[in-house]
Tab-separated table of C-alpha atoms in Angstrom:
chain	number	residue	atom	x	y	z
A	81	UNK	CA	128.344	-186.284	-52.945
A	82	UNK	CA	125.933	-184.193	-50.694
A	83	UNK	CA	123.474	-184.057	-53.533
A	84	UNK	CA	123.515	-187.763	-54.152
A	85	UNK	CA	123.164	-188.769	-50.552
A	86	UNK	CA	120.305	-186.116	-50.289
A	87	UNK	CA	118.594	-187.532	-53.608
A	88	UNK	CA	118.931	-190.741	-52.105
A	89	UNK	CA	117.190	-189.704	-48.505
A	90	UNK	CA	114.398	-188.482	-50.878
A	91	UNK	CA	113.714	-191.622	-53.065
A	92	UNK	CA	113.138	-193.618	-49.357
A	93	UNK	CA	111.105	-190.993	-48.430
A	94	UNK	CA	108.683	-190.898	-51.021
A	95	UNK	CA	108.722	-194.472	-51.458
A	96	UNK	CA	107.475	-194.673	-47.699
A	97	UNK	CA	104.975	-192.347	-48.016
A	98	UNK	CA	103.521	-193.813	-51.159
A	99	UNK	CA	103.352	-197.086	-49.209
A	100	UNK	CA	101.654	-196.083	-46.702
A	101	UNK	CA	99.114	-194.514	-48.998
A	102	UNK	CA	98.729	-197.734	-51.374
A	103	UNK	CA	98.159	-199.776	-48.218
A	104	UNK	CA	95.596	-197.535	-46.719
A	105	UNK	CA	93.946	-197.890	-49.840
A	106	UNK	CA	94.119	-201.326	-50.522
A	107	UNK	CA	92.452	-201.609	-46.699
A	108	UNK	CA	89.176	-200.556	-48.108
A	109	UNK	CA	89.565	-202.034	-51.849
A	110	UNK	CA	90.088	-205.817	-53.680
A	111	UNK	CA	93.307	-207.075	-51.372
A	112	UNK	CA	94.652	-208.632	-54.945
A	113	UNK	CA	94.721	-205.365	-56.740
A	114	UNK	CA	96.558	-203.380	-53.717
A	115	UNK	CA	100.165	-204.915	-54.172
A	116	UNK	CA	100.658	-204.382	-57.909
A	117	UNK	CA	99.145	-200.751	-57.747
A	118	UNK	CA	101.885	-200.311	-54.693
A	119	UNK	CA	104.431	-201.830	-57.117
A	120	UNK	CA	103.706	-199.660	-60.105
A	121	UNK	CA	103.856	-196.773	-57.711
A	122	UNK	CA	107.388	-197.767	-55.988
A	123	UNK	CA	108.598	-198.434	-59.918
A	124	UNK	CA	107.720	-195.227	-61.011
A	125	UNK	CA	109.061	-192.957	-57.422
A	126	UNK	CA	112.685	-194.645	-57.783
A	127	UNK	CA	112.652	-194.123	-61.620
A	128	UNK	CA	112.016	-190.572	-61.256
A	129	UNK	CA	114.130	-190.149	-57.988
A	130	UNK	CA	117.317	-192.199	-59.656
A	131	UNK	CA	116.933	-190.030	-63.167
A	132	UNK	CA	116.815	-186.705	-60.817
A	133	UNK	CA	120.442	-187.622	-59.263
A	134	UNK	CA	121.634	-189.173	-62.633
A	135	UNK	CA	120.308	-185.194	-64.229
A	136	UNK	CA	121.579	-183.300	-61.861
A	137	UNK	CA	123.711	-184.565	-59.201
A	138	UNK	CA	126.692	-185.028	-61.865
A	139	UNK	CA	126.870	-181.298	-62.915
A	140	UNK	CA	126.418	-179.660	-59.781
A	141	UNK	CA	129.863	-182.328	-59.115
A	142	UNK	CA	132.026	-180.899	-61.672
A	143	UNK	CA	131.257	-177.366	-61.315
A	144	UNK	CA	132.546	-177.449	-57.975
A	145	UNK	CA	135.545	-179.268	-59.255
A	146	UNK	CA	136.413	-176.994	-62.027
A	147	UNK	CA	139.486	-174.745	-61.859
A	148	UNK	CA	141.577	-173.198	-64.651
A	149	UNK	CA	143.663	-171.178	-62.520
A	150	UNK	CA	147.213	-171.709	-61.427
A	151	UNK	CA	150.628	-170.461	-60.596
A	152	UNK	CA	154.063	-171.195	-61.636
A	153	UNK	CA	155.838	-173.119	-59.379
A	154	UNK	CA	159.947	-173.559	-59.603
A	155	UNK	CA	162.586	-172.092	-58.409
A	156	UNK	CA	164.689	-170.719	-62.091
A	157	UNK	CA	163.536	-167.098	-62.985
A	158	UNK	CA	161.912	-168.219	-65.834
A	159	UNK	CA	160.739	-171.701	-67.655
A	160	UNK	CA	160.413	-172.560	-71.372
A	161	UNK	CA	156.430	-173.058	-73.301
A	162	UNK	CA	156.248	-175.663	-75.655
A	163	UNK	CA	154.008	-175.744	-79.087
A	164	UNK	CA	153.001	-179.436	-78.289
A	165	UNK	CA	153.202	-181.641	-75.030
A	166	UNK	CA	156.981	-182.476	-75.809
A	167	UNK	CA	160.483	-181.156	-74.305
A	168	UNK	CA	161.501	-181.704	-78.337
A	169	UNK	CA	158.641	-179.304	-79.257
A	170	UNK	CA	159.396	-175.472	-80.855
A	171	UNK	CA	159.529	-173.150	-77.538
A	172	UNK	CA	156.544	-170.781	-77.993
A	173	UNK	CA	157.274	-168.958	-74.864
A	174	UNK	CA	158.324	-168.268	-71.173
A	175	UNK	CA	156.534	-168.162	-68.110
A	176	UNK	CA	158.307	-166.773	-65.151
A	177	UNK	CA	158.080	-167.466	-61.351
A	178	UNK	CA	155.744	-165.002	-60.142
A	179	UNK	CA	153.214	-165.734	-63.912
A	180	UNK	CA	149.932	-167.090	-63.186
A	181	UNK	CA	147.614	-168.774	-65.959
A	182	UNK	CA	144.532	-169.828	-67.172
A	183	UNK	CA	144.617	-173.620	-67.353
A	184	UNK	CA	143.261	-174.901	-70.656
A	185	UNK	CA	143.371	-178.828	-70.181
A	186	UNK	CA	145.681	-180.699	-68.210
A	187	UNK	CA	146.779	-184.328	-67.084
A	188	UNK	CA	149.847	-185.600	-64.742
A	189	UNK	CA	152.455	-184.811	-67.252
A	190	UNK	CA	151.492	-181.797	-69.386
A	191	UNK	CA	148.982	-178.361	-69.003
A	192	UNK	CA	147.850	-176.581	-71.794
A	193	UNK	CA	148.346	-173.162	-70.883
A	194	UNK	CA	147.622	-169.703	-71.621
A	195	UNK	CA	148.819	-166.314	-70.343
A	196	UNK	CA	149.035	-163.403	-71.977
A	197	UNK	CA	150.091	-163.994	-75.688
A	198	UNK	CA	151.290	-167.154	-74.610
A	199	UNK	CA	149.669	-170.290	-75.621
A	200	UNK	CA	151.251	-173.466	-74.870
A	201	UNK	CA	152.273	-176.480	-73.116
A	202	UNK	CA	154.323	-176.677	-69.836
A	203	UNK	CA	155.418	-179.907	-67.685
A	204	UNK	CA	152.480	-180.214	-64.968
A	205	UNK	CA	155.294	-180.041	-62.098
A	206	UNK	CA	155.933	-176.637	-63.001
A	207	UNK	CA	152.611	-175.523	-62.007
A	208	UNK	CA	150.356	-175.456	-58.760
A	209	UNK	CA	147.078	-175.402	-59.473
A	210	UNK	CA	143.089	-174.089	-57.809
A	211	UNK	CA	143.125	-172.833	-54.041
A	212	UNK	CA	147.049	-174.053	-54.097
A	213	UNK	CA	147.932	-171.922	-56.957
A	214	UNK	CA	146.240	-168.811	-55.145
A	215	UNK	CA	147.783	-169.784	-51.860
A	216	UNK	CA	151.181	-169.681	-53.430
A	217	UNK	CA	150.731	-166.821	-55.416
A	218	UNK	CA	149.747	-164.331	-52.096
A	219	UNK	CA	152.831	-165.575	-50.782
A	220	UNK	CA	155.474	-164.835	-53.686
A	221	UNK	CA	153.901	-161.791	-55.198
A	222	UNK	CA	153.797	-158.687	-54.653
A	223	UNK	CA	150.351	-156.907	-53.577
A	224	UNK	CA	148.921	-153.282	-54.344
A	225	UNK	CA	146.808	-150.643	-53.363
A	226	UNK	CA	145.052	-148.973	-56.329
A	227	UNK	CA	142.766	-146.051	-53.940
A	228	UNK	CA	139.260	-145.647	-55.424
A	229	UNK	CA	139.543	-141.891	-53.503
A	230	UNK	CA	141.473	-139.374	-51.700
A	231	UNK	CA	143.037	-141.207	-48.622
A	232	UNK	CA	145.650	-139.818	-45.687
A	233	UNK	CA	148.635	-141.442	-45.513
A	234	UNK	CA	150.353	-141.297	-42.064
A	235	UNK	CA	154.063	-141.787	-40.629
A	236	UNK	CA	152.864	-144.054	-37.469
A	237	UNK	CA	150.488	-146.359	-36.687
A	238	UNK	CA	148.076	-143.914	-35.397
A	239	UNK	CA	145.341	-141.760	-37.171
A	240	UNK	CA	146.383	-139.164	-34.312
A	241	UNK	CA	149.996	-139.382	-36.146
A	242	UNK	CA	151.064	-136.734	-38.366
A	243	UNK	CA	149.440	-136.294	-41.854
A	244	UNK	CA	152.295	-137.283	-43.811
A	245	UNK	CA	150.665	-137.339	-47.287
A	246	UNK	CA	147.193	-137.647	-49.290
A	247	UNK	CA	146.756	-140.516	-52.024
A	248	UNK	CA	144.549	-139.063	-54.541
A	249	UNK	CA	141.723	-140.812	-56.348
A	250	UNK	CA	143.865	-143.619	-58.795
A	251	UNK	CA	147.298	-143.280	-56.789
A	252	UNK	CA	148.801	-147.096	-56.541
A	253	UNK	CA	150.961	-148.134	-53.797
A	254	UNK	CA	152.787	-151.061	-52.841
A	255	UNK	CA	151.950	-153.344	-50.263
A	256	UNK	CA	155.203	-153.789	-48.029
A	257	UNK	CA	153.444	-155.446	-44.974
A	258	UNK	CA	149.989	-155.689	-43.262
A	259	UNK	CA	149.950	-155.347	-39.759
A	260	UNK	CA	147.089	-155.428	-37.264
A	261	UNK	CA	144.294	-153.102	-39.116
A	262	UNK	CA	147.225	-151.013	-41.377
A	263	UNK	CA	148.947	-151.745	-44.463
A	264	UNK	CA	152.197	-150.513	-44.915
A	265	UNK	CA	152.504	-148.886	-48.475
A	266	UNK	CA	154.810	-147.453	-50.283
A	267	UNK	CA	155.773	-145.455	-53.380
A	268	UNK	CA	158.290	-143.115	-55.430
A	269	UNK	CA	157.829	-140.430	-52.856
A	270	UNK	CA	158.429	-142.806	-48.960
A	271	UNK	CA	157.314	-145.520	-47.441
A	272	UNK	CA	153.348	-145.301	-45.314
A	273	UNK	CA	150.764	-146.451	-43.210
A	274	UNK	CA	147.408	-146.499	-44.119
A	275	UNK	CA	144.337	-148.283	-42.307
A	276	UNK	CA	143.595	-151.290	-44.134
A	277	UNK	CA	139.276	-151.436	-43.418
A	278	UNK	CA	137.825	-150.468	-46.759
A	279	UNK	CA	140.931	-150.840	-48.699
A	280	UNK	CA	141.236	-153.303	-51.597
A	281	UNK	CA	144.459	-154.755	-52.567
A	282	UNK	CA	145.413	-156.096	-56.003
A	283	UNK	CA	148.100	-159.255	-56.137
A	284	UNK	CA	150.486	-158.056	-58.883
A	285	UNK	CA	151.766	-161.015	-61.123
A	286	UNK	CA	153.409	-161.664	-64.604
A	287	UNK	CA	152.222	-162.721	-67.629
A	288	UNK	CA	153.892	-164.957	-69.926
A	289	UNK	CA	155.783	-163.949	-72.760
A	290	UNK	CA	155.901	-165.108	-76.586
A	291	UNK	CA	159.449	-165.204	-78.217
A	292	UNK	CA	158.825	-162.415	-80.791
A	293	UNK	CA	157.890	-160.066	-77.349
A	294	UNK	CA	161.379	-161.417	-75.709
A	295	UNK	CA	163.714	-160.639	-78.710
A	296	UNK	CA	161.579	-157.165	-79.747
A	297	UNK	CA	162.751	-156.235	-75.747
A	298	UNK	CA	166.384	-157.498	-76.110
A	299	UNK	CA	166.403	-155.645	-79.419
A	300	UNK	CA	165.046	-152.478	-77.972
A	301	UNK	CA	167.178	-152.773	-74.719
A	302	UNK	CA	170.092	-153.157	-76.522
A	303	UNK	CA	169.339	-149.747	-78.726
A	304	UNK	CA	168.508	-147.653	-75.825
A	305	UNK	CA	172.294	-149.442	-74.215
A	306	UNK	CA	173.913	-147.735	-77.422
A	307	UNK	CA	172.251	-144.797	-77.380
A	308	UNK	CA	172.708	-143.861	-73.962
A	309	UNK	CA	176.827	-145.133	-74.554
A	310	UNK	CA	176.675	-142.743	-77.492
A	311	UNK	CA	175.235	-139.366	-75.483
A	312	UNK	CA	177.666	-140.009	-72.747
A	313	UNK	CA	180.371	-140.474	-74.655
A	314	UNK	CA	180.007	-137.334	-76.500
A	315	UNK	CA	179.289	-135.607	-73.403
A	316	UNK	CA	182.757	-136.237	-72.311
A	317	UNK	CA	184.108	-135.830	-75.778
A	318	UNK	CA	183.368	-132.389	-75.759
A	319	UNK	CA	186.038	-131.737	-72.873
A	320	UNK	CA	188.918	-133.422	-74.392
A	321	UNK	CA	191.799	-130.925	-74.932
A	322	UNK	CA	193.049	-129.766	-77.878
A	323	UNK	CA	196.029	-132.316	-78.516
A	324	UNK	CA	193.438	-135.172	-78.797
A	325	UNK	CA	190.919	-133.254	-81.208
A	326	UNK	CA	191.140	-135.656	-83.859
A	327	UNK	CA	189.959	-138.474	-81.682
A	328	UNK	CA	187.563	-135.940	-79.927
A	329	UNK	CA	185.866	-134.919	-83.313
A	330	UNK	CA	185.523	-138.901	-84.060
A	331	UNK	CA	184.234	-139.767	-80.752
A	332	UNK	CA	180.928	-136.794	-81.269
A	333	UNK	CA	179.926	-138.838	-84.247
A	334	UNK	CA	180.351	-142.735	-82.534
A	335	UNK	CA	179.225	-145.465	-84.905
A	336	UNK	CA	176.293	-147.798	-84.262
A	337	UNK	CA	176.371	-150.925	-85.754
A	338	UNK	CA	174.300	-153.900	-85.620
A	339	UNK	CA	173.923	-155.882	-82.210
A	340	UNK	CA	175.091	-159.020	-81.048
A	341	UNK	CA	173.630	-161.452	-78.270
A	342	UNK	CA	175.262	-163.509	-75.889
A	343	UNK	CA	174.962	-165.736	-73.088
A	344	UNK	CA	175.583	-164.388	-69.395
A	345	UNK	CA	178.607	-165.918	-69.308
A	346	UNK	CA	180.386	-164.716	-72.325
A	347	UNK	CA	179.868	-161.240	-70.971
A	348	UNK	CA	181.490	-161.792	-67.821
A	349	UNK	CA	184.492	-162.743	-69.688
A	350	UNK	CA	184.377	-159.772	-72.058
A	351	UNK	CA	183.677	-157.257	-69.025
A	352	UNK	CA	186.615	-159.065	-67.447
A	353	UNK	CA	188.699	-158.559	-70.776
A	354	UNK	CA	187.830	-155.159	-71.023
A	355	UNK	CA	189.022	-154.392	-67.557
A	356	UNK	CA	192.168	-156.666	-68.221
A	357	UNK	CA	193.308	-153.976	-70.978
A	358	UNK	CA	191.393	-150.620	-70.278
A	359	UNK	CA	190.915	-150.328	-66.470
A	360	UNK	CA	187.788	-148.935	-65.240
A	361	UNK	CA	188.051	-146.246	-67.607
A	362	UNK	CA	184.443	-146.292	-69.705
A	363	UNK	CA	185.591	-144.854	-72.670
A	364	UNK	CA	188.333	-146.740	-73.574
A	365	UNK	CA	186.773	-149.972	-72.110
A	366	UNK	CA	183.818	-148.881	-75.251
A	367	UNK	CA	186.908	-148.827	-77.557
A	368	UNK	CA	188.361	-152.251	-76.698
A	369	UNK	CA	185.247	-153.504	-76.210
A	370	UNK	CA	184.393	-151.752	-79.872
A	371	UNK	CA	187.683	-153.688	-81.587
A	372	UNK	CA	186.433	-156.954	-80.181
A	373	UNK	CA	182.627	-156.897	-82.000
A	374	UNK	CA	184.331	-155.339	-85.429
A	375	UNK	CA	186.665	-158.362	-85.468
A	376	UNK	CA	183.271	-160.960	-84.749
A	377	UNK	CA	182.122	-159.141	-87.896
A	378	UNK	CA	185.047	-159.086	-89.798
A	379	UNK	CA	185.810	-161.622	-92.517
A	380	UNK	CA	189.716	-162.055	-90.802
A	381	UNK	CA	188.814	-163.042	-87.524
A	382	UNK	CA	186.398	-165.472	-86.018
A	383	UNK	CA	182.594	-165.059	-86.155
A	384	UNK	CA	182.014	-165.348	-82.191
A	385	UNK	CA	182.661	-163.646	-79.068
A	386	UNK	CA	184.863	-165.731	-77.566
A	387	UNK	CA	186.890	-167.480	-80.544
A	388	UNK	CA	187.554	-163.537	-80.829
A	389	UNK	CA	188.819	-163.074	-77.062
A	390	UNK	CA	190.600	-166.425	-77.172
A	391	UNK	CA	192.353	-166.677	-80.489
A	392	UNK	CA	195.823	-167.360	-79.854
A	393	UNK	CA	198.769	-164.389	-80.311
A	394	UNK	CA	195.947	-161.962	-79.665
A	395	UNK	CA	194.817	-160.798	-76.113
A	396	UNK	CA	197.519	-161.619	-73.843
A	397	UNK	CA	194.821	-161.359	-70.558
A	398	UNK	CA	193.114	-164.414	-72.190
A	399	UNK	CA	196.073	-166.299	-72.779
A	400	UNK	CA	197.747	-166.052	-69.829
A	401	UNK	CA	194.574	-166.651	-67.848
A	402	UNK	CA	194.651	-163.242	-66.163
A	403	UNK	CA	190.619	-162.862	-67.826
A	404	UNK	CA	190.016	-165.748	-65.535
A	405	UNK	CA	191.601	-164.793	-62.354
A	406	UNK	CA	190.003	-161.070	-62.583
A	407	UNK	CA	186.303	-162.262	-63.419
A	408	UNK	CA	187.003	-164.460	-60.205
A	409	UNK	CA	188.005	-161.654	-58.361
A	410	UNK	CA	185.093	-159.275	-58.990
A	411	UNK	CA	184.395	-157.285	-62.647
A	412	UNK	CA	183.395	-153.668	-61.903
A	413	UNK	CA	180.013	-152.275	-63.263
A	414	UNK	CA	181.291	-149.873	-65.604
A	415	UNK	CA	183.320	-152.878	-67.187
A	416	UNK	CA	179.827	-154.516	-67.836
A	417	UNK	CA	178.617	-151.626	-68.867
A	418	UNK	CA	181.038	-151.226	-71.893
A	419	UNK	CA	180.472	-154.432	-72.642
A	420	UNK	CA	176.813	-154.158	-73.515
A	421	UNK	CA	177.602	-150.572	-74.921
A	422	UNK	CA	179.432	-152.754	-77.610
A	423	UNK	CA	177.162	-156.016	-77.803
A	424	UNK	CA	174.564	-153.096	-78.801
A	425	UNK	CA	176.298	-151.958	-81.745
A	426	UNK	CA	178.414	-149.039	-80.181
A	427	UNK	CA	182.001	-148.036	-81.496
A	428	UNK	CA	183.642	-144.606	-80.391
A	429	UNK	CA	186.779	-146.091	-83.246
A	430	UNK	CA	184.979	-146.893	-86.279
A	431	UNK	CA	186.151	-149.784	-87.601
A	432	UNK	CA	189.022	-150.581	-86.169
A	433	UNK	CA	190.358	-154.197	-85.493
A	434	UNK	CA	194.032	-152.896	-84.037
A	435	UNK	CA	194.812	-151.088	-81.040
A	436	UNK	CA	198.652	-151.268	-78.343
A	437	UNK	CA	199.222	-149.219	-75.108
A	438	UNK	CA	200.451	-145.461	-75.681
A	439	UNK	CA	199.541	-142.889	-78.298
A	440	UNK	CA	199.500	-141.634	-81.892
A	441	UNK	CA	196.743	-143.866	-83.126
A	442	UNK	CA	193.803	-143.221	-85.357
A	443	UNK	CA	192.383	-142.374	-82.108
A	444	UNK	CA	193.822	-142.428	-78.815
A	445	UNK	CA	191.674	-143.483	-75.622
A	446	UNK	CA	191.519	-144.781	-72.040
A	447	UNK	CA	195.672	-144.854	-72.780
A	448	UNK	CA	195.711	-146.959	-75.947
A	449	UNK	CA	196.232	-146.485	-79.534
A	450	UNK	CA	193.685	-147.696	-82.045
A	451	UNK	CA	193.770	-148.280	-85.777
């Protein structure tokens, strides 16, 4: 708009001058020829004037308008990408609430997005976009210090404080706060000031991820889950007396088998069941736990995690509702921590689909019998 109004200042300009010009001249030549010559001359100012603002004016618009940047804006952790402009559209992808992208095209409804591998299409509301997008994203993400060389850290806000430690050249820190000429940092080894003139801070966000990148992650979350179950649990098999050897030997070799997913609330109610019938014992929750996933791959019982728990004459916890009333109550970790042990693939008793309180099973663990 400035350029336009200043273009237009210009064409009256120039028109006035040239007028003044053509009349001067037409003072001292024929008085008929004066007024068309003054015509031609106004014709020819405007056209040139008006084609200038039509050239240039436009572009110089639009630049300043231009913006492909913006930041996710809802409140869920995460929010689904679409292939096309359509909730009924394959999902391609998540964003998540501290993601920022590169806007692609947009109108009210839908932006064509991309962000890291992601390329997509995301209801407009879930986005805020230019100088708002950058607003919001200072405010919900996290900020940090990369130092470009050897800087003091101190333990007050005082360059006379003591020299608590040097960042060398590279070091990143976190951004906790920024207070009147300091930034409060922090990292592995404590929590710092630092005076903020001359430092640079980097705005940390997330990029979006495709669904082959989510399930690879599950997949190799759920591995290191089993293997970590599986060098604990022979840890502690190692120091099981004599009696028990049989079980002991089994449990140095545990058996990985293929993983299964589930939704967060299933496995509240299998940490629940596992407390139900194994206490907060780890081992033998990984055994009861263990039974449950060989019976959702067995051919005998049902194929999912909770037709499993809930099939009737089976798990008394989950037919008498005691599951329910203990998941309201409060599951502890290491329940939850079986339980994924066993989504992963982890058995310390083979195959078995049996198990009762007391002893002289196949193996014997966490005070139950399995076969």
């Amino acid at each position: 708009m400035r350029t336009k109004r200043f273009a237009a200042v210009s064409i009256i300009l120039v028109v006035s001058l040239l007028m003044v010009a053509f009349t001067s001249a037409a003072a001292d030549k024929n008085s008929e020829s004066a007024p068309d010559k003054e015509r031609e001359a106004t014709e020819l100012c405007l056209s040139l004037s008006v084609k200038e603002v039509e050239e240039e004016a436009p572009c110089q618009e639009v630049a300043l308008e231009k913006d492909d940047f913006a930041m996710a804006n809802f409140a869920e952790d995460e929010a689904d990408v679409f292939a096309e402009a359509s909730e009924d559209a394959k999902v391609v992808g998540k964003i998540f609430s501290t993601t920022s992208v590169e806007v692609v095209e947009r109108n009210e409804d839908w932006t064509h997005l991309k962000s890291g591998n992601v390329d997509g299409y995301i209801q407009s509301s879930k986005l805020m976009f230019g100088s708002e997008g950058r607003v919001l994203m200072a405010a919900k993400c996290q900020a940090k210090v990369v130092f470009e060389a050897d800087t003091a850290l101190y333990n007050d806000i005082s360059e006379g404080s003591d020299h608590a430690e040097t960042a060398a050249a590279g070091d990143a820190y976190l951004v906790k706060k920024q207070l009147s000429g300091w930034y409060v940092v922090e990292s592995a080894k404590g929590e710092y000031y630092v005076p903020s003139e001359g430092i640079k801070t980097e705005i940390q966000t997330q990029q979006g991820k495709t669904v082959e990148e989510i399930a690879a992650e599950e997949a190799a979350s759920r591995q290191n889950n089993a293997v970590a179950a599986a060098e604990g649990s022979s840890t502690q098999a190692e120091n099981v007396t004599t009696q028990n050897s049989s079980s002991s030997a089994a449990q140095q070799t545990p058996q990985i088998n293929a993983p299964v997913t589930c939704d967060p609330s299933e496995l509240d109610i299998f940490a629940a069941l596992l407390f139900c019938e194994a206490g907060t014992n780890y081992d033998g929750c990984c055994a009861v736990g263990a039974v449950v996933m060989n019976r959702v791959r067995s051919e005998l019982f049902p194929n999912t995690l909770l037709e499993v728990i809930n099939q009737p004459g089976q798990f008394t916890p989950a037919i008498n509702g005691k599951v329910y009333r203990v998941l309201a109550a409060g599951v502890p970790d290491v329940c939850y921590q079986a339980a994924q042990a066993a989504l992963g693939g982890y058995s310390n008793v083979g195959n078995c689909l049996f198990f009762r309180a007391g002893y002289g099973g196949v193996y014997d663990i966490g005070g139950n019998a399995f076969r």
